[in-house]
Amino acid sequence: MITSAGQEIIRYTPPEVRDTAALPNPATEPSAPKDTSSNDELYITGLHLEQYKHATRYPETYWEEALERDPLDSRCNTALGLLKLKRGQFPEAETHLRRAIQRET
């Protein structure tokens, strides 16, 4: 757009068209908890699932698998304790949170 004196007031440049081939691959399901090799991976996968609300996987199954392998894993006990607390499952939350404290002290 220009004024009557020929001075440019505003300019518009259409955006470049993105190449759709450059788009990232769609997300895939994580491995099943039993097929996950380490507690670290189970914990991180659970956090990811909790944050992004996966349609077919639940974080607690990953944290519970980690606790079957190491019942005092403080990260997974804390995560499960907080999840149970949010759901109003107070006795279960207390159990997990106390186990987390036990490992850390």
PDB file of N, CA and C in Angstrom, residues 40-96:
ATOM      1  N   ASP A  40      14.768 -46.500  33.745  1.00  0.00           N
ATOM      2  CA  ASP A  40      14.858 -45.118  33.259  1.00  0.00           C
ATOM      3  C   ASP A  40      13.888 -44.902  32.100  1.00  0.00           C
ATOM      4  N   GLU A  41      13.906 -45.831  31.162  1.00  0.00           N
ATOM      5  CA  GLU A  41      13.031 -45.711  29.995  1.00  0.00           C
ATOM      6  C   GLU A  41      11.560 -45.832  30.394  1.00  0.00           C
ATOM      7  N   LEU A  42      11.262 -46.715  31.340  1.00  0.00           N
ATOM      8  CA  LEU A  42       9.883 -46.846  31.820  1.00  0.00           C
ATOM      9  C   LEU A  42       9.401 -45.550  32.464  1.00  0.00           C
ATOM     10  N   TYR A  43      10.257 -44.950  33.275  1.00  0.00           N
ATOM     11  CA  TYR A  43       9.889 -43.703  33.949  1.00  0.00           C
ATOM     12  C   TYR A  43       9.653 -42.584  32.940  1.00  0.00           C
ATOM     13  N   ILE A  44      10.586 -42.396  32.014  1.00  0.00           N
ATOM     14  CA  ILE A  44      10.483 -41.322  31.022  1.00  0.00           C
ATOM     15  C   ILE A  44       9.273 -41.542  30.105  1.00  0.00           C
ATOM     16  N   THR A  45       9.038 -42.776  29.706  1.00  0.00           N
ATOM     17  CA  THR A  45       7.877 -43.070  28.860  1.00  0.00           C
ATOM     18  C   THR A  45       6.586 -42.738  29.600  1.00  0.00           C
ATOM     19  N   GLY A  46       6.529 -43.095  30.883  1.00  0.00           N
ATOM     20  CA  GLY A  46       5.356 -42.750  31.687  1.00  0.00           C
ATOM     21  C   GLY A  46       5.136 -41.250  31.764  1.00  0.00           C
ATOM     22  N   LEU A  47       6.215 -40.498  31.963  1.00  0.00           N
ATOM     23  CA  LEU A  47       6.092 -39.031  31.997  1.00  0.00           C
ATOM     24  C   LEU A  47       5.557 -38.496  30.673  1.00  0.00           C
ATOM     25  N   HIS A  48       6.093 -39.014  29.581  1.00  0.00           N
ATOM     26  CA  HIS A  48       5.647 -38.570  28.255  1.00  0.00           C
ATOM     27  C   HIS A  48       4.158 -38.867  28.065  1.00  0.00           C
ATOM     28  N   LEU A  49       3.739 -40.065  28.438  1.00  0.00           N
ATOM     29  CA  LEU A  49       2.333 -40.440  28.277  1.00  0.00           C
ATOM     30  C   LEU A  49       1.425 -39.579  29.149  1.00  0.00           C
ATOM     31  N   GLU A  50       1.876 -39.273  30.346  1.00  0.00           N
ATOM     32  CA  GLU A  50       1.070 -38.419  31.220  1.00  0.00           C
ATOM     33  C   GLU A  50       0.946 -37.015  30.630  1.00  0.00           C
ATOM     34  N   GLN A  51       2.028 -36.502  30.101  1.00  0.00           N
ATOM     35  CA  GLN A  51       2.027 -35.140  29.565  1.00  0.00           C
ATOM     36  C   GLN A  51       1.184 -35.014  28.297  1.00  0.00           C
ATOM     37  N   TYR A  52       1.276 -35.988  27.407  1.00  0.00           N
ATOM     38  CA  TYR A  52       0.615 -35.874  26.108  1.00  0.00           C
ATOM     39  C   TYR A  52      -0.672 -36.682  25.991  1.00  0.00           C
ATOM     40  N   LYS A  53      -1.106 -37.343  27.056  1.00  0.00           N
ATOM     41  CA  LYS A  53      -2.394 -38.048  27.093  1.00  0.00           C
ATOM     42  C   LYS A  53      -2.586 -38.975  25.892  1.00  0.00           C
ATOM     43  N   HIS A  54      -1.743 -39.989  25.814  1.00  0.00           N
ATOM     44  CA  HIS A  54      -1.807 -40.947  24.712  1.00  0.00           C
ATOM     45  C   HIS A  54      -3.158 -41.662  24.718  1.00  0.00           C
ATOM     46  N   ALA A  55      -3.681 -41.947  23.533  1.00  0.00           N
ATOM     47  CA  ALA A  55      -5.013 -42.533  23.406  1.00  0.00           C
ATOM     48  C   ALA A  55      -5.089 -43.998  23.841  1.00  0.00           C
ATOM     49  N   THR A  56      -4.007 -44.749  23.701  1.00  0.00           N
ATOM     50  CA  THR A  56      -4.086 -46.187  23.979  1.00  0.00           C
ATOM     51  C   THR A  56      -3.129 -46.672  25.059  1.00  0.00           C
ATOM     52  N   ARG A  57      -2.300 -45.818  25.582  1.00  0.00           N
ATOM     53  CA  ARG A  57      -1.340 -46.221  26.618  1.00  0.00           C
ATOM     54  C   ARG A  57      -1.510 -45.329  27.839  1.00  0.00           C
ATOM     55  N   TYR A  58      -1.256 -45.901  29.002  1.00  0.00           N
ATOM     56  CA  TYR A  58      -1.417 -45.175  30.259  1.00  0.00           C
ATOM     57  C   TYR A  58      -0.096 -45.142  31.011  1.00  0.00           C
ATOM     58  N   PRO A  59       0.228 -44.023  31.640  1.00  0.00           N
ATOM     59  CA  PRO A  59       1.532 -43.906  32.305  1.00  0.00           C
ATOM     60  C   PRO A  59       1.706 -44.876  33.465  1.00  0.00           C
ATOM     61  N   GLU A  60       0.621 -45.136  34.198  1.00  0.00           N
ATOM     62  CA  GLU A  60       0.784 -45.971  35.392  1.00  0.00           C
ATOM     63  C   GLU A  60       1.258 -47.380  35.069  1.00  0.00           C
ATOM     64  N   THR A  61       0.924 -47.911  33.895  1.00  0.00           N
ATOM     65  CA  THR A  61       1.395 -49.264  33.577  1.00  0.00           C
ATOM     66  C   THR A  61       2.918 -49.301  33.436  1.00  0.00           C
ATOM     67  N   TYR A  62       3.506 -48.214  32.974  1.00  0.00           N
ATOM     68  CA  TYR A  62       4.966 -48.143  32.843  1.00  0.00           C
ATOM     69  C   TYR A  62       5.614 -47.987  34.216  1.00  0.00           C
ATOM     70  N   TRP A  63       5.042 -47.139  35.056  1.00  0.00           N
ATOM     71  CA  TRP A  63       5.607 -46.950  36.393  1.00  0.00           C
ATOM     72  C   TRP A  63       5.415 -48.201  37.248  1.00  0.00           C
ATOM     73  N   GLU A  64       4.271 -48.876  37.100  1.00  0.00           N
ATOM     74  CA  GLU A  64       4.044 -50.112  37.859  1.00  0.00           C
ATOM     75  C   GLU A  64       5.025 -51.204  37.437  1.00  0.00           C
ATOM     76  N   GLU A  65       5.325 -51.296  36.153  1.00  0.00           N
ATOM     77  CA  GLU A  65       6.324 -52.266  35.680  1.00  0.00           C
ATOM     78  C   GLU A  65       7.690 -51.958  36.282  1.00  0.00           C
ATOM     79  N   ALA A  66       8.040 -50.681  36.328  1.00  0.00           N
ATOM     80  CA  ALA A  66       9.322 -50.293  36.937  1.00  0.00           C
ATOM     81  C   ALA A  66       9.348 -50.683  38.408  1.00  0.00           C
ATOM     82  N   LEU A  67       8.224 -50.542  39.092  1.00  0.00           N
ATOM     83  CA  LEU A  67       8.176 -50.884  40.517  1.00  0.00           C
ATOM     84  C   LEU A  67       8.182 -52.390  40.746  1.00  0.00           C
ATOM     85  N   GLU A  68       7.738 -53.164  39.768  1.00  0.00           N
ATOM     86  CA  GLU A  68       7.884 -54.620  39.880  1.00  0.00           C
ATOM     87  C   GLU A  68       9.362 -54.996  39.836  1.00  0.00           C
ATOM     88  N   ARG A  69      10.133 -54.270  39.064  1.00  0.00           N
ATOM     89  CA  ARG A  69      11.570 -54.530  38.939  1.00  0.00           C
ATOM     90  C   ARG A  69      12.351 -53.965  40.119  1.00  0.00           C
ATOM     91  N   ASP A  70      11.939 -52.805  40.611  1.00  0.00           N
ATOM     92  CA  ASP A  70      12.594 -52.152  41.752  1.00  0.00           C
ATOM     93  C   ASP A  70      11.508 -51.458  42.573  1.00  0.00           C
ATOM     94  N   PRO A  71      10.984 -52.136  43.607  1.00  0.00           N
ATOM     95  CA  PRO A  71       9.858 -51.596  44.373  1.00  0.00           C
ATOM     96  C   PRO A  71      10.117 -50.244  45.037  1.00  0.00           C
ATOM     97  N   LEU A  72      11.363 -49.865  45.219  1.00  0.00           N
ATOM     98  CA  LEU A  72      11.657 -48.595  45.886  1.00  0.00           C
ATOM     99  C   LEU A  72      12.129 -47.505  44.916  1.00  0.00           C
ATOM    100  N   ASP A  73      11.929 -47.684  43.618  1.00  0.00           N
ATOM    101  CA  ASP A  73      12.314 -46.649  42.644  1.00  0.00           C
ATOM    102  C   ASP A  73      11.590 -45.357  43.019  1.00  0.00           C
ATOM    103  N   SER A  74      12.358 -44.366  43.476  1.00  0.00           N
ATOM    104  CA  SER A  74      11.742 -43.147  44.013  1.00  0.00           C
ATOM    105  C   SER A  74      11.037 -42.329  42.935  1.00  0.00           C
ATOM    106  N   ARG A  75      11.556 -42.328  41.730  1.00  0.00           N
ATOM    107  CA  ARG A  75      10.916 -41.544  40.660  1.00  0.00           C
ATOM    108  C   ARG A  75       9.540 -42.100  40.326  1.00  0.00           C
ATOM    109  N   CYS A  76       9.462 -43.407  40.156  1.00  0.00           N
ATOM    110  CA  CYS A  76       8.187 -44.025  39.784  1.00  0.00           C
ATOM    111  C   CYS A  76       7.208 -44.015  40.951  1.00  0.00           C
ATOM    112  N   ASN A  77       7.712 -44.199  42.170  1.00  0.00           N
ATOM    113  CA  ASN A  77       6.827 -44.095  43.329  1.00  0.00           C
ATOM    114  C   ASN A  77       6.282 -42.678  43.472  1.00  0.00           C
ATOM    115  N   THR A  78       7.116 -41.679  43.244  1.00  0.00           N
ATOM    116  CA  THR A  78       6.656 -40.291  43.318  1.00  0.00           C
ATOM    117  C   THR A  78       5.621 -40.017  42.231  1.00  0.00           C
ATOM    118  N   ALA A  79       5.911 -40.445  41.011  1.00  0.00           N
ATOM    119  CA  ALA A  79       4.985 -40.213  39.895  1.00  0.00           C
ATOM    120  C   ALA A  79       3.643 -40.891  40.147  1.00  0.00           C
ATOM    121  N   LEU A  80       3.681 -42.150  40.586  1.00  0.00           N
ATOM    122  CA  LEU A  80       2.436 -42.857  40.876  1.00  0.00           C
ATOM    123  C   LEU A  80       1.713 -42.236  42.065  1.00  0.00           C
ATOM    124  N   GLY A  81       2.473 -41.820  43.075  1.00  0.00           N
ATOM    125  CA  GLY A  81       1.865 -41.173  44.233  1.00  0.00           C
ATOM    126  C   GLY A  81       1.133 -39.904  43.847  1.00  0.00           C
ATOM    127  N   LEU A  82       1.740 -39.091  43.001  1.00  0.00           N
ATOM    128  CA  LEU A  82       1.092 -37.852  42.560  1.00  0.00           C
ATOM    129  C   LEU A  82      -0.131 -38.140  41.693  1.00  0.00           C
ATOM    130  N   LEU A  83      -0.038 -39.148  40.841  1.00  0.00           N
ATOM    131  CA  LEU A  83      -1.178 -39.522  40.008  1.00  0.00           C
ATOM    132  C   LEU A  83      -2.346 -39.994  40.875  1.00  0.00           C
ATOM    133  N   LYS A  84      -2.042 -40.827  41.871  1.00  0.00           N
ATOM    134  CA  LYS A  84      -3.093 -41.313  42.782  1.00  0.00           C
ATOM    135  C   LYS A  84      -3.680 -40.156  43.587  1.00  0.00           C
ATOM    136  N   LEU A  85      -2.843 -39.218  43.980  1.00  0.00           N
ATOM    137  CA  LEU A  85      -3.305 -38.047  44.724  1.00  0.00           C
ATOM    138  C   LEU A  85      -4.286 -37.233  43.879  1.00  0.00           C
ATOM    139  N   LYS A  86      -3.964 -37.011  42.611  1.00  0.00           N
ATOM    140  CA  LYS A  86      -4.853 -36.267  41.706  1.00  0.00           C
ATOM    141  C   LYS A  86      -6.191 -36.971  41.524  1.00  0.00           C
ATOM    142  N   ARG A  87      -6.175 -38.288  41.623  1.00  0.00           N
ATOM    143  CA  ARG A  87      -7.402 -39.075  41.440  1.00  0.00           C
ATOM    144  C   ARG A  87      -8.180 -39.255  42.743  1.00  0.00           C
ATOM    145  N   GLY A  88      -7.652 -38.710  43.821  1.00  0.00           N
ATOM    146  CA  GLY A  88      -8.334 -38.831  45.107  1.00  0.00           C
ATOM    147  C   GLY A  88      -8.137 -40.180  45.775  1.00  0.00           C
ATOM    148  N   GLN A  89      -7.159 -40.948  45.333  1.00  0.00           N
ATOM    149  CA  GLN A  89      -6.864 -42.258  45.921  1.00  0.00           C
ATOM    150  C   GLN A  89      -5.783 -42.057  46.986  1.00  0.00           C
ATOM    151  N   PHE A  90      -6.198 -41.478  48.098  1.00  0.00           N
ATOM    152  CA  PHE A  90      -5.246 -41.010  49.101  1.00  0.00           C
ATOM    153  C   PHE A  90      -4.429 -42.112  49.779  1.00  0.00           C
ATOM    154  N   PRO A  91      -5.023 -43.240  50.188  1.00  0.00           N
ATOM    155  CA  PRO A  91      -4.188 -44.283  50.812  1.00  0.00           C
ATOM    156  C   PRO A  91      -3.102 -44.815  49.866  1.00  0.00           C
ATOM    157  N   GLU A  92      -3.466 -45.026  48.585  1.00  0.00           N
ATOM    158  CA  GLU A  92      -2.484 -45.510  47.615  1.00  0.00           C
ATOM    159  C   GLU A  92      -1.406 -44.451  47.369  1.00  0.00           C
ATOM    160  N   ALA A  93      -1.821 -43.192  47.307  1.00  0.00           N
ATOM    161  CA  ALA A  93      -0.859 -42.099  47.116  1.00  0.00           C
ATOM    162  C   ALA A  93       0.131 -42.070  48.271  1.00  0.00           C
ATOM    163  N   GLU A  94      -0.375 -42.192  49.486  1.00  0.00           N
ATOM    164  CA  GLU A  94       0.504 -42.161  50.659  1.00  0.00           C
ATOM    165  C   GLU A  94       1.512 -43.303  50.617  1.00  0.00           C
ATOM    166  N   THR A  95       1.049 -44.492  50.248  1.00  0.00           N
ATOM    167  CA  THR A  95       1.944 -45.649  50.176  1.00  0.00           C
ATOM    168  C   THR A  95       3.101 -45.386  49.210  1.00  0.00           C
ATOM    169  N   HIS A  96       2.792 -44.911  48.019  1.00  0.00           N
ATOM    170  CA  HIS A  96       3.843 -44.662  47.022  1.00  0.00           C
ATOM    171  C   HIS A  96       4.775 -43.535  47.452  1.00  0.00           C
TER     172      HIS A  96
END
